Amino acid sequence: SSELTQDPAVSVALGQTVKITCQGDSLRDFYASWHQQKPGQAPVLVIYGENTRPSGIPDRFSGSRSGKIASLTITGAQAEDEADYYCNSRDGSGDRRVFGPGTKVTVL
Amino acid sequence: QVQLVQSGAEVKTTGSSVKVSCKASGDTLNSYDISWVRQAPGQGLEWMGGIIPIFGRPYYSQKFQGRMTITADKFANTAYMELNSLTSEDTAVYFCARDLGTMRPAYWGQGTLVTVSS
C-alpha cells in the first residue's frame, strides 16, 4: 500500500508533551520526514531520517519509528508549535513519494 | 544557505496549461531530487512528481501521468513543472521541494498560487 494515515487533530496543553503518529506499510522500509506548516506559509522540515533535526529546529522536536508507525514528539509544546504537521515518505515501490493527510496540533 | 525561488502567481482559464519554475540559489539543483507538491485550498499536501536533473528522467504520481511534464535546465539551475488541460480542481498552491523522501534535509520553495477559472 502507498498510503500514510494520520490522526486529523490533537491538542496539547502549553508546556506538555504531544505525540503525533503516521502509519503505513512503506514505513517498515523507509523513514518518514515531518513537515510543519502554518497558515499561509510553505511547509518547514522539522525531522528527517532516523531522528535528525535541521539547523534551527528546537530540540523539543524528536522522531522515532516502530514497525510501520512513525512518530513525531513535541516535548514541552509552545504556542508557536500550533500548526499542521505532515509526514512524508516513499511509497511501497520506493520510486514515489507520499504524504499523510496531516495532523492539526492545537496548543491550549 | 539553500533557497528555492518559484515563479509568480498565475491565473489560467479552463483547458489551458501552466508552467511553474523553481530556481535554486546557494547550491546546485543538479544532483538533488526535486519534487513538485500541490495544496488545494483548505486541503493537505499532494505529491505530484519529481526529477533528478543530473539524470534528467522525471517520475510522476499515477494521478498526473500524461498531464504533467517535469523538466530541468542544469545550466540555469532551474526545474519546471507544466500541467495541461487545467480545470477548476487544479486551483492550488504549487510547491517545489528538494530531497523529499531522502536521507538529506528537505528544502521548500515559497509556493506559487495557480488559479483556474472559466
PDB file of C-alpha atoms in Angstrom:
ATOM      1  CA  SER A   1       0.000   0.000   0.000  1.00  0.00           C
ATOM      2  CA  SER A   2       1.221   3.516  -0.732  1.00  0.00           C
ATOM      3  CA  GLU A   3      -0.958   5.274   1.850  1.00  0.00           C
ATOM      4  CA  LEU A   4       0.064   7.041   5.027  1.00  0.00           C
ATOM      5  CA  THR A   5      -2.528   7.720   7.716  1.00  0.00           C
ATOM      6  CA  GLN A   6      -2.520  10.329  10.494  1.00  0.00           C
ATOM      7  CA  ASP A   7      -4.970  11.412  13.167  1.00  0.00           C
ATOM      8  CA  PRO A   8      -6.771  14.555  11.948  1.00  0.00           C
ATOM      9  CA  ALA A   9      -6.236  16.632  15.078  1.00  0.00           C
ATOM     10  CA  VAL A  10      -4.675  16.608  18.534  1.00  0.00           C
ATOM     11  CA  SER A  11      -4.497  19.159  21.299  1.00  0.00           C
ATOM     12  CA  VAL A  12      -1.858  19.710  23.961  1.00  0.00           C
ATOM     13  CA  ALA A  13      -1.625  21.979  26.976  1.00  0.00           C
ATOM     14  CA  LEU A  14       1.132  24.565  26.895  1.00  0.00           C
ATOM     15  CA  GLY A  15       4.377  23.012  28.140  1.00  0.00           C
ATOM     16  CA  GLN A  16       3.117  19.441  27.897  1.00  0.00           C
ATOM     17  CA  THR A  17       4.135  16.637  25.543  1.00  0.00           C
ATOM     18  CA  VAL A  18       2.282  15.508  22.436  1.00  0.00           C
ATOM     19  CA  LYS A  19       2.967  12.574  20.132  1.00  0.00           C
ATOM     20  CA  ILE A  20       1.746  12.544  16.516  1.00  0.00           C
ATOM     21  CA  THR A  21       1.746   9.273  14.615  1.00  0.00           C
ATOM     22  CA  CYS A  22       1.909   8.289  10.961  1.00  0.00           C
ATOM     23  CA  GLN A  23       1.131   4.762   9.845  1.00  0.00           C
ATOM     24  CA  GLY A  24       1.848   2.971   6.588  1.00  0.00           C
ATOM     25  CA  ASP A  25       3.322  -0.247   5.256  1.00  0.00           C
ATOM     26  CA  SER A  26       6.136   1.564   3.465  1.00  0.00           C
ATOM     27  CA  LEU A  27       7.413   2.896   6.796  1.00  0.00           C
ATOM     28  CA  ARG A  28       8.829  -0.534   7.534  1.00  0.00           C
ATOM     29  CA  ASP A  29      11.374   0.140   4.758  1.00  0.00           C
ATOM     30  CA  PHE A  30      11.669   3.932   4.590  1.00  0.00           C
ATOM     31  CA  TYR A  31      11.975   6.647   7.205  1.00  0.00           C
ATOM     32  CA  ALA A  32       9.360   9.368   7.468  1.00  0.00           C
ATOM     33  CA  SER A  33      10.143  13.042   7.439  1.00  0.00           C
ATOM     34  CA  TRP A  34       7.950  15.532   9.255  1.00  0.00           C
ATOM     35  CA  HIS A  35       6.925  18.937   7.946  1.00  0.00           C
ATOM     36  CA  GLN A  36       5.330  21.764   9.907  1.00  0.00           C
ATOM     37  CA  GLN A  37       3.003  24.142   8.090  1.00  0.00           C
ATOM     38  CA  LYS A  38       1.442  27.296   9.479  1.00  0.00           C
ATOM     39  CA  PRO A  39      -1.426  29.076   7.709  1.00  0.00           C
ATOM     40  CA  GLY A  40      -0.385  30.839   4.535  1.00  0.00           C
ATOM     41  CA  GLN A  41       3.189  29.572   4.715  1.00  0.00           C
ATOM     42  CA  ALA A  42       5.276  26.955   2.964  1.00  0.00           C
ATOM     43  CA  PRO A  43       5.979  23.781   4.918  1.00  0.00           C
ATOM     44  CA  VAL A  44       9.136  23.574   7.001  1.00  0.00           C
ATOM     45  CA  LEU A  45      11.053  20.371   7.649  1.00  0.00           C
ATOM     46  CA  VAL A  46      11.336  19.564  11.362  1.00  0.00           C
ATOM     47  CA  ILE A  47      12.578  15.938  11.400  1.00  0.00           C
ATOM     48  CA  TYR A  48      14.180  13.675   8.787  1.00  0.00           C
ATOM     49  CA  GLY A  49      15.989  10.370   8.699  1.00  0.00           C
ATOM     50  CA  GLU A  50      16.079   8.292  11.844  1.00  0.00           C
ATOM     51  CA  ASN A  51      15.732  11.343  14.101  1.00  0.00           C
ATOM     52  CA  THR A  52      17.601  14.355  12.734  1.00  0.00           C
ATOM     53  CA  ARG A  53      16.619  17.981  13.206  1.00  0.00           C
ATOM     54  CA  PRO A  54      17.624  20.538  10.589  1.00  0.00           C
ATOM     55  CA  SER A  55      19.568  23.532  11.781  1.00  0.00           C
ATOM     56  CA  GLY A  56      17.317  25.961  13.635  1.00  0.00           C
ATOM     57  CA  ILE A  57      14.671  23.435  14.710  1.00  0.00           C
ATOM     58  CA  PRO A  58      14.314  23.340  18.519  1.00  0.00           C
ATOM     59  CA  ASP A  59      15.347  20.167  20.320  1.00  0.00           C
ATOM     60  CA  ARG A  60      11.827  19.741  21.712  1.00  0.00           C
ATOM     61  CA  PHE A  61      11.042  18.074  18.346  1.00  0.00           C
ATOM     62  CA  SER A  62      12.046  14.421  18.026  1.00  0.00           C
ATOM     63  CA  GLY A  63      11.179  11.480  15.802  1.00  0.00           C
ATOM     64  CA  SER A  64      11.021   7.723  16.146  1.00  0.00           C
ATOM     65  CA  ARG A  65       9.837   4.633  14.291  1.00  0.00           C
ATOM     66  CA  SER A  66       8.474   1.280  15.366  1.00  0.00           C
ATOM     67  CA  GLY A  67       7.412  -1.155  12.680  1.00  0.00           C
ATOM     68  CA  LYS A  68       5.076   0.657  10.324  1.00  0.00           C
ATOM     69  CA  ILE A  69       4.424   3.569  12.654  1.00  0.00           C
ATOM     70  CA  ALA A  70       6.490   6.764  12.651  1.00  0.00           C
ATOM     71  CA  SER A  71       6.057   9.303  15.421  1.00  0.00           C
ATOM     72  CA  LEU A  72       6.817  12.958  15.983  1.00  0.00           C
ATOM     73  CA  THR A  73       7.025  14.062  19.609  1.00  0.00           C
ATOM     74  CA  ILE A  74       6.949  17.643  20.828  1.00  0.00           C
ATOM     75  CA  THR A  75       8.246  17.758  24.392  1.00  0.00           C
ATOM     76  CA  GLY A  76       7.191  20.946  26.141  1.00  0.00           C
ATOM     77  CA  ALA A  77       4.917  22.313  23.426  1.00  0.00           C
ATOM     78  CA  GLN A  78       4.996  26.059  22.843  1.00  0.00           C
ATOM     79  CA  ALA A  79       2.321  28.325  21.412  1.00  0.00           C
ATOM     80  CA  GLU A  80       4.339  28.700  18.210  1.00  0.00           C
ATOM     81  CA  ASP A  81       4.147  24.932  17.637  1.00  0.00           C
ATOM     82  CA  GLU A  82       0.456  25.227  16.762  1.00  0.00           C
ATOM     83  CA  ALA A  83       0.359  24.145  13.123  1.00  0.00           C
ATOM     84  CA  ASP A  84      -0.438  21.339  10.712  1.00  0.00           C
ATOM     85  CA  TYR A  85       2.095  18.510  10.663  1.00  0.00           C
ATOM     86  CA  TYR A  86       2.549  16.245   7.644  1.00  0.00           C
ATOM     87  CA  CYS A  87       4.518  13.042   7.452  1.00  0.00           C
ATOM     88  CA  ASN A  88       6.195  12.178   4.158  1.00  0.00           C
ATOM     89  CA  SER A  89       7.923   9.068   2.927  1.00  0.00           C
ATOM     90  CA  ARG A  90       8.264   6.858  -0.100  1.00  0.00           C
ATOM     91  CA  ASP A  91       5.586   4.530  -1.378  1.00  0.00           C
ATOM     92  CA  GLY A  92       5.974   0.770  -1.293  1.00  0.00           C
ATOM     93  CA  SER A  93       7.907   0.677  -4.556  1.00  0.00           C
ATOM     94  CA  GLY A  94      10.364   3.277  -3.288  1.00  0.00           C
ATOM     95  CA  ASP A  95      10.092   5.253  -6.511  1.00  0.00           C
ATOM     96  CA  ARG A  96       7.476   7.762  -5.494  1.00  0.00           C
ATOM     97  CA  ARG A  97       6.729   9.966  -2.513  1.00  0.00           C
ATOM     98  CA  VAL A  98       3.593  10.125  -0.441  1.00  0.00           C
ATOM     99  CA  PHE A  99       2.216  12.451   2.241  1.00  0.00           C
ATOM    100  CA  GLY A 100      -0.019  11.691   5.149  1.00  0.00           C
ATOM    101  CA  PRO A 101      -3.253  13.733   5.366  1.00  0.00           C
ATOM    102  CA  GLY A 102      -1.846  15.930   8.117  1.00  0.00           C
ATOM    103  CA  THR A 103      -2.475  16.413  11.840  1.00  0.00           C
ATOM    104  CA  LYS A 104      -3.643  19.751  13.190  1.00  0.00           C
ATOM    105  CA  VAL A 105      -1.942  20.458  16.516  1.00  0.00           C
ATOM    106  CA  THR A 106      -3.655  22.913  18.838  1.00  0.00           C
ATOM    107  CA  VAL A 107      -1.763  24.268  21.855  1.00  0.00           C
ATOM    108  CA  LEU A 108      -4.165  25.135  24.675  1.00  0.00           C
TER     109      LEU A 108
ATOM    110  CA  GLN B   1      22.018  28.705   2.507  1.00  0.00           C
ATOM    111  CA  VAL B   2      19.875  26.817   0.015  1.00  0.00           C
ATOM    112  CA  GLN B   3      16.901  28.725  -1.376  1.00  0.00           C
ATOM    113  CA  LEU B   4      14.319  27.614  -3.900  1.00  0.00           C
ATOM    114  CA  VAL B   5      12.633  30.572  -5.575  1.00  0.00           C
ATOM    115  CA  GLN B   6       9.491  29.922  -7.571  1.00  0.00           C
ATOM    116  CA  SER B   7       7.827  31.955 -10.289  1.00  0.00           C
ATOM    117  CA  GLY B   8       4.875  34.218  -9.547  1.00  0.00           C
ATOM    118  CA  ALA B   9       1.153  33.622  -9.286  1.00  0.00           C
ATOM    119  CA  GLU B  10      -0.762  32.614 -12.395  1.00  0.00           C
ATOM    120  CA  VAL B  11      -4.384  32.959 -13.459  1.00  0.00           C
ATOM    121  CA  LYS B  12      -5.441  30.487 -16.136  1.00  0.00           C
ATOM    122  CA  THR B  13      -8.612  29.533 -17.945  1.00  0.00           C
ATOM    123  CA  THR B  14     -10.117  26.061 -18.098  1.00  0.00           C
ATOM    124  CA  GLY B  15      -8.370  23.850 -20.649  1.00  0.00           C
ATOM    125  CA  SER B  16      -5.153  25.843 -20.763  1.00  0.00           C
ATOM    126  CA  SER B  17      -1.697  24.972 -19.413  1.00  0.00           C
ATOM    127  CA  VAL B  18       0.557  26.440 -16.754  1.00  0.00           C
ATOM    128  CA  LYS B  19       4.320  26.246 -16.328  1.00  0.00           C
ATOM    129  CA  VAL B  20       5.897  26.985 -12.951  1.00  0.00           C
ATOM    130  CA  SER B  21       9.628  27.380 -12.393  1.00  0.00           C
ATOM    131  CA  CYS B  22      11.808  26.668  -9.350  1.00  0.00           C
ATOM    132  CA  LYS B  23      15.279  28.217  -9.296  1.00  0.00           C
ATOM    133  CA  ALA B  24      17.927  27.222  -6.769  1.00  0.00           C
ATOM    134  CA  SER B  25      20.360  29.614  -5.182  1.00  0.00           C
ATOM    135  CA  GLY B  26      23.126  28.816  -2.746  1.00  0.00           C
ATOM    136  CA  ASP B  27      23.611  25.359  -4.204  1.00  0.00           C
ATOM    137  CA  THR B  28      23.096  23.434  -7.418  1.00  0.00           C
ATOM    138  CA  LEU B  29      19.865  21.571  -8.158  1.00  0.00           C
ATOM    139  CA  ASN B  30      21.562  19.099 -10.407  1.00  0.00           C
ATOM    140  CA  SER B  31      22.388  16.174  -8.164  1.00  0.00           C
ATOM    141  CA  TYR B  32      19.394  16.534  -5.885  1.00  0.00           C
ATOM    142  CA  ASP B  33      15.895  15.095  -6.048  1.00  0.00           C
ATOM    143  CA  ILE B  34      13.336  17.807  -6.905  1.00  0.00           C
ATOM    144  CA  SER B  35       9.669  17.156  -6.176  1.00  0.00           C
ATOM    145  CA  TRP B  36       6.540  19.072  -7.060  1.00  0.00           C
ATOM    146  CA  VAL B  37       3.784  19.165  -4.462  1.00  0.00           C
ATOM    147  CA  ARG B  38       0.447  20.927  -4.533  1.00  0.00           C
ATOM    148  CA  GLN B  39      -2.064  22.055  -1.944  1.00  0.00           C
ATOM    149  CA  ALA B  40      -5.647  22.859  -2.881  1.00  0.00           C
ATOM    150  CA  PRO B  41      -7.466  25.425  -0.708  1.00  0.00           C
ATOM    151  CA  GLY B  42      -8.053  24.005   2.761  1.00  0.00           C
ATOM    152  CA  GLN B  43      -6.553  20.637   1.804  1.00  0.00           C
ATOM    153  CA  GLY B  44      -3.389  18.703   2.551  1.00  0.00           C
ATOM    154  CA  LEU B  45      -0.156  18.270   0.631  1.00  0.00           C
ATOM    155  CA  GLU B  46      -0.241  16.146  -2.507  1.00  0.00           C
ATOM    156  CA  TRP B  47       2.949  14.824  -4.142  1.00  0.00           C
ATOM    157  CA  MET B  48       2.794  15.131  -7.932  1.00  0.00           C
ATOM    158  CA  GLY B  49       6.135  14.044  -9.338  1.00  0.00           C
ATOM    159  CA  GLY B  50       9.865  14.629  -9.344  1.00  0.00           C
ATOM    160  CA  ILE B  51      13.157  14.666 -11.184  1.00  0.00           C
ATOM    161  CA  ILE B  52      16.865  14.384 -10.510  1.00  0.00           C
ATOM    162  CA  PRO B  53      18.257  16.917 -13.002  1.00  0.00           C
ATOM    163  CA  ILE B  54      21.614  15.216 -13.454  1.00  0.00           C
ATOM    164  CA  PHE B  55      19.787  12.105 -14.670  1.00  0.00           C
ATOM    165  CA  GLY B  56      17.022  14.007 -16.436  1.00  0.00           C
ATOM    166  CA  ARG B  57      14.332  11.329 -16.255  1.00  0.00           C
ATOM    167  CA  PRO B  58      11.188  12.516 -14.439  1.00  0.00           C
ATOM    168  CA  TYR B  59       8.815  10.318 -12.474  1.00  0.00           C
ATOM    169  CA  TYR B  60       5.164  11.009 -11.760  1.00  0.00           C
ATOM    170  CA  SER B  61       2.306  10.131  -9.494  1.00  0.00           C
ATOM    171  CA  GLN B  62      -0.140   7.968 -11.439  1.00  0.00           C
ATOM    172  CA  LYS B  63      -2.744  10.685 -10.936  1.00  0.00           C
ATOM    173  CA  PHE B  64      -0.766  13.192 -13.007  1.00  0.00           C
ATOM    174  CA  GLN B  65       0.965  10.878 -15.504  1.00  0.00           C
ATOM    175  CA  GLY B  66       0.178  12.085 -19.010  1.00  0.00           C
ATOM    176  CA  ARG B  67      -0.984  15.534 -17.944  1.00  0.00           C
ATOM    177  CA  MET B  68       2.150  16.808 -16.266  1.00  0.00           C
ATOM    178  CA  THR B  69       5.683  17.380 -17.518  1.00  0.00           C
ATOM    179  CA  ILE B  70       8.655  17.967 -15.236  1.00  0.00           C
ATOM    180  CA  THR B  71      11.893  19.218 -16.725  1.00  0.00           C
ATOM    181  CA  ALA B  72      15.144  20.719 -15.509  1.00  0.00           C
ATOM    182  CA  ASP B  73      17.686  23.085 -17.011  1.00  0.00           C
ATOM    183  CA  LYS B  74      21.010  22.152 -15.431  1.00  0.00           C
ATOM    184  CA  PHE B  75      22.752  25.290 -16.675  1.00  0.00           C
ATOM    185  CA  ALA B  76      20.015  27.607 -15.381  1.00  0.00           C
ATOM    186  CA  ASN B  77      19.825  25.658 -12.102  1.00  0.00           C
ATOM    187  CA  THR B  78      16.051  25.609 -12.552  1.00  0.00           C
ATOM    188  CA  ALA B  79      13.333  22.959 -12.527  1.00  0.00           C
ATOM    189  CA  TYR B  80       9.973  23.335 -14.238  1.00  0.00           C
ATOM    190  CA  MET B  81       6.527  21.843 -13.848  1.00  0.00           C
ATOM    191  CA  GLU B  82       3.949  22.079 -16.623  1.00  0.00           C
ATOM    192  CA  LEU B  83       0.363  20.981 -16.084  1.00  0.00           C
ATOM    193  CA  ASN B  84      -2.039  20.695 -19.010  1.00  0.00           C
ATOM    194  CA  SER B  85      -5.807  20.574 -19.503  1.00  0.00           C
ATOM    195  CA  LEU B  86      -6.445  22.667 -16.409  1.00  0.00           C
ATOM    196  CA  THR B  87      -9.768  22.534 -14.570  1.00  0.00           C
ATOM    197  CA  SER B  88     -11.007  24.415 -11.516  1.00  0.00           C
ATOM    198  CA  GLU B  89      -9.836  21.456  -9.413  1.00  0.00           C
ATOM    199  CA  ASP B  90      -6.244  22.379 -10.288  1.00  0.00           C
ATOM    200  CA  THR B  91      -6.583  25.648  -8.381  1.00  0.00           C
ATOM    201  CA  ALA B  92      -3.921  25.260  -5.720  1.00  0.00           C
ATOM    202  CA  VAL B  93      -0.592  26.418  -4.385  1.00  0.00           C
ATOM    203  CA  TYR B  94       2.203  24.525  -6.115  1.00  0.00           C
ATOM    204  CA  PHE B  95       5.469  23.948  -4.255  1.00  0.00           C
ATOM    205  CA  CYS B  96       8.820  22.639  -5.340  1.00  0.00           C
ATOM    206  CA  ALA B  97      10.892  20.842  -2.741  1.00  0.00           C
ATOM    207  CA  ARG B  98      14.377  19.383  -2.658  1.00  0.00           C
ATOM    208  CA  ASP B  99      15.148  15.941  -1.276  1.00  0.00           C
ATOM    209  CA  LEU B 100      11.727  14.798  -0.081  1.00  0.00           C
ATOM    210  CA  GLY B 101      11.871  11.144   0.898  1.00  0.00           C
ATOM    211  CA  THR B 102      15.645  11.008   1.081  1.00  0.00           C
ATOM    212  CA  MET B 103      18.090  10.859   3.961  1.00  0.00           C
ATOM    213  CA  ARG B 104      19.056  14.500   3.344  1.00  0.00           C
ATOM    214  CA  PRO B 105      17.283  17.583   4.688  1.00  0.00           C
ATOM    215  CA  ALA B 106      14.405  18.789   2.549  1.00  0.00           C
ATOM    216  CA  TYR B 107      14.022  22.407   1.421  1.00  0.00           C
ATOM    217  CA  TRP B 108      10.834  24.010   0.131  1.00  0.00           C
ATOM    218  CA  GLY B 109      10.111  26.772  -2.335  1.00  0.00           C
ATOM    219  CA  GLN B 110       7.785  29.570  -1.292  1.00  0.00           C
ATOM    220  CA  GLY B 111       4.881  28.273  -3.373  1.00  0.00           C
ATOM    221  CA  THR B 112       3.100  29.502  -6.494  1.00  0.00           C
ATOM    222  CA  LEU B 113      -0.649  30.101  -6.498  1.00  0.00           C
ATOM    223  CA  VAL B 114      -2.338  28.891  -9.664  1.00  0.00           C
ATOM    224  CA  THR B 115      -5.957  29.939 -10.078  1.00  0.00           C
ATOM    225  CA  VAL B 116      -8.054  28.307 -12.788  1.00  0.00           C
ATOM    226  CA  SER B 117     -11.316  29.888 -13.769  1.00  0.00           C
ATOM    227  CA  SER B 118     -13.706  29.639 -16.662  1.00  0.00           C
TER     228      SER B 118
END
